[in-house]
C-alpha positions as MATLAB code, in Angstrom:
seq = 'MSTRRSVDTMLLVGGNVALDFINTVDVRNDGFGPDYLHIYRDLIVFAERTGLLDSDDLQTLAHVAREHPREAEIALSRAKAFRELLYRLCRAEFSGEAIAQEDLDALHKTVLNAMAGRVLIATSHHLHYQWRSVEDLDLPTHALALAAHDLLLVRGARRPIQECPGRRCGWVFLDTSRGGKRRWCSDKTCGTASRISKFRAHAVD';
ca = [
       0.134   -0.286   -0.313;
       2.578    2.507   -0.836;
       0.371    5.492   -0.671;
       1.960    5.868    2.880;
      -1.490    5.926    4.347;
      -1.971    6.128    8.566;
      -3.607    3.630   10.748;
      -6.412    6.949   10.691;
      -7.092    6.710    6.930;
      -5.481    2.927    6.139;
      -7.688   -0.188    3.650;
      -9.484   -2.545    6.160;
      -9.417   -5.520    3.244;
      -8.089   -8.096    4.936;
     -11.389   -9.859    5.891;
     -10.990  -10.191    9.458;
      -9.685   -8.395   12.373;
      -6.209   -9.557   12.776;
      -5.356  -10.192    9.496;
      -6.255   -5.670    9.571;
      -4.164   -5.672   12.132;
      -0.650   -7.378   10.426;
      -1.492   -4.782    7.419;
      -0.820   -2.316   10.106;
       2.875   -2.349    7.972;
       2.915   -0.008    4.715;
       4.603   -2.621    2.850;
       5.749   -6.067    3.467;
       6.765   -7.613    0.195;
       9.667   -4.838   -0.839;
      11.572   -3.674    2.621;
       8.830   -3.474    5.351;
       7.153   -0.469    6.869;
       6.345    2.127    6.982;
       4.839    0.780   10.631;
       1.456    2.508   10.835;
       1.615    2.107   15.379;
       3.564    4.522   16.683;
       2.174    5.492   19.661;
      -0.417    3.908   21.800;
      -3.043    6.282   20.636;
      -2.896    4.581   17.667;
      -3.840    1.146   19.043;
      -6.495    2.489   19.887;
      -7.764    3.846   16.801;
      -6.711    0.862   15.277;
      -9.532   -1.240   18.089;
     -11.570    1.374   17.696;
     -12.216    1.133   13.375;
     -11.932   -2.473   14.090;
     -15.073   -2.491   16.103;
     -12.433   -4.876   17.969;
     -13.367   -3.147   21.655;
     -16.650   -1.114   22.915;
     -16.218    2.795   22.816;
     -15.970    2.758   26.328;
     -13.024    0.163   26.923;
     -11.281    2.163   24.864;
     -11.801    5.420   26.293;
     -10.930    4.294   30.076;
      -7.161    2.969   28.065;
      -6.417    6.197   26.860;
      -7.076    7.606   30.015;
      -4.823    4.824   31.527;
      -1.982    5.423   28.367;
      -2.021    9.063   29.051;
      -1.589    8.627   33.091;
       1.339    5.605   32.611;
       2.735    6.391   29.414;
       5.978    4.380   30.240;
       3.733    1.279   30.188;
       1.162    2.121   27.757;
       4.365    2.003   25.348;
       5.948   -1.689   26.773;
       1.865   -2.767   25.970;
       2.770   -1.139   22.367;
       5.819   -3.329   21.994;
       3.971   -6.444   22.548;
       0.770   -5.829   20.745;
       3.290   -4.714   17.443;
       5.413   -8.355   17.964;
       2.230  -10.399   18.572;
       1.603   -8.757   15.357;
       4.874   -9.722   13.574;
       3.971  -13.191   14.907;
       1.032  -13.258   13.523;
       2.805  -12.731    9.541;
       4.854  -15.531   10.327;
       1.814  -17.773   11.133;
      -0.821  -16.287    8.113;
       2.903  -16.189    6.024;
       3.152  -20.262    6.656;
      -0.441  -20.649    4.911;
      -0.029  -18.772    1.593;
       3.466  -20.193    1.190;
       3.589  -23.612    2.201;
       5.987  -22.821    5.176;
       6.613  -24.289    8.240;
       5.438  -23.293   11.611;
       8.510  -22.645   14.018;
       7.483  -24.775   17.517;
       8.170  -21.422   18.817;
       5.801  -19.351   17.163;
       3.511  -22.112   18.204;
       4.570  -21.916   21.773;
       3.857  -18.319   21.549;
       0.720  -17.992   20.018;
      -0.479  -20.988   22.258;
       0.546  -18.149   25.331;
      -0.663  -15.232   23.765;
      -4.231  -17.239   23.851;
      -3.966  -18.444   26.866;
      -3.314  -14.934   28.429;
      -5.689  -13.640   26.476;
      -8.756  -15.893   28.027;
      -6.928  -15.865   31.624;
      -8.219  -12.027   31.507;
     -11.900  -12.740   30.934;
     -14.571  -14.233   32.994;
     -17.478  -16.270   32.387;
     -21.290  -13.560   33.623;
     -24.520  -15.362   34.038;
     -27.003  -12.881   33.850;
     -31.006  -13.941   33.130;
     -31.119  -14.415   29.296;
     -27.481  -15.839   28.891;
     -23.641  -16.195   29.215;
     -21.039  -13.891   28.349;
     -17.566  -13.352   29.038;
     -16.136   -9.794   29.853;
     -13.230   -8.498   30.993;
     -12.020   -8.606   34.035;
     -10.195   -5.125   34.453;
     -10.527   -2.387   31.518;
      -7.424   -0.848   32.081;
      -4.786   -3.735   31.501;
      -3.216   -1.847   28.484;
      -2.340   -5.370   26.963;
      -6.210   -5.684   26.301;
      -6.359   -4.862   22.693;
      -3.542   -7.740   22.397;
      -6.017   -9.864   23.914;
      -8.801   -9.302   22.077;
      -6.367   -9.793   19.014;
      -4.899  -12.659   20.064;
      -9.156  -14.490   20.152;
      -9.507  -13.502   17.345;
      -6.440  -14.699   15.762;
      -7.314  -18.043   17.657;
     -10.500  -18.109   15.854;
      -9.395  -17.364   12.358;
      -6.184  -19.861   12.567;
      -7.558  -22.871   14.590;
     -10.739  -23.168   13.575;
     -10.512  -23.520   10.022;
     -13.460  -25.502    8.353;
     -15.122  -23.707    5.365;
     -12.995  -20.947    6.084;
     -11.136  -19.612    2.636;
      -7.433  -18.791    2.577;
      -5.495  -17.116    3.758;
      -3.608  -14.936    0.316;
      -1.031  -12.254    0.094;
      -1.294   -9.700   -2.217;
       1.326   -9.481   -4.853;
       0.819   -6.083   -5.612;
       4.500   -3.832   -5.926;
       5.348   -2.418   -2.717;
       2.367   -3.988   -0.852;
       2.051   -7.295    1.059;
      -1.040   -7.309    2.518;
      -2.988   -9.802    3.743;
      -6.381  -10.657    3.850;
      -9.082  -13.380    3.055;
     -10.100  -14.840   -0.239;
     -13.921  -14.508    0.360;
     -14.330  -14.318   -3.582;
     -16.984  -16.717   -5.513;
     -13.852  -18.593   -7.378;
     -11.342  -18.830   -4.843;
      -9.066  -16.273   -7.238;
      -9.074  -13.372   -5.889;
      -5.542  -11.889   -6.478;
      -5.241   -8.109   -4.876;
      -5.604   -6.730   -1.449;
      -7.573   -4.190   -2.994;
      -8.704   -3.537   -6.980;
      -8.838   -0.204   -6.261;
      -4.997    0.743   -4.763;
      -2.788   -2.721   -5.990;
      -5.496   -3.927   -8.905;
      -5.446   -0.775  -11.215;
      -1.959   -0.026  -10.265;
      -1.016   -3.203  -12.261;
      -3.530   -2.788  -14.802;
      -1.888    0.588  -15.331;
       2.192   -0.561  -15.177;
       0.880   -2.981  -17.382;
      -1.060   -0.831  -19.856;
       1.869    1.979  -19.684;
       4.324   -1.038  -20.557;
       2.533   -2.074  -23.627;
       2.542    1.951  -24.917;
       6.229    1.890  -24.786;
       6.483   -1.445  -26.867;
];
């Protein structure tokens, strides 16, 4: 996505919040970056745009981050490390590479930590989970870990994860196209850029 967008304006084309989180790096297949996640506020914006957490929880996290900037910076670093773990796991799927045991162990540990951060609540109508503490700066990472768990472990009828081959892109997405032949992260960006490049090449010939 060489348009150099920010987390406020980036396209959400992954088809899953965990994949959109991986795509918070502008370019992956021709270098790396820029990274959209500069400060903890960027993580909150992403969580808000994707509906990862509700607005009240995000307001609480924003307040905690302002009060504890060093802890917020560390939590952001953990979130970004988890993002790169997710990318390696997804890359193994679309490239056919073997998954490193240390990555499996890291995913398992992160998911267990996320599950431990929830408590089961009974109401008069149903059972549901809620977070033990909405002041935990790792809450976005916990929510992303649970989303990734559902995406990567519950295969079933899930469509495959693909990587966009666009120049200076490499974004990942679920191929939900009718024929399973989706090529680009977005036809309006990388798809259009490819067609323009081919047209210019033919014009020169």
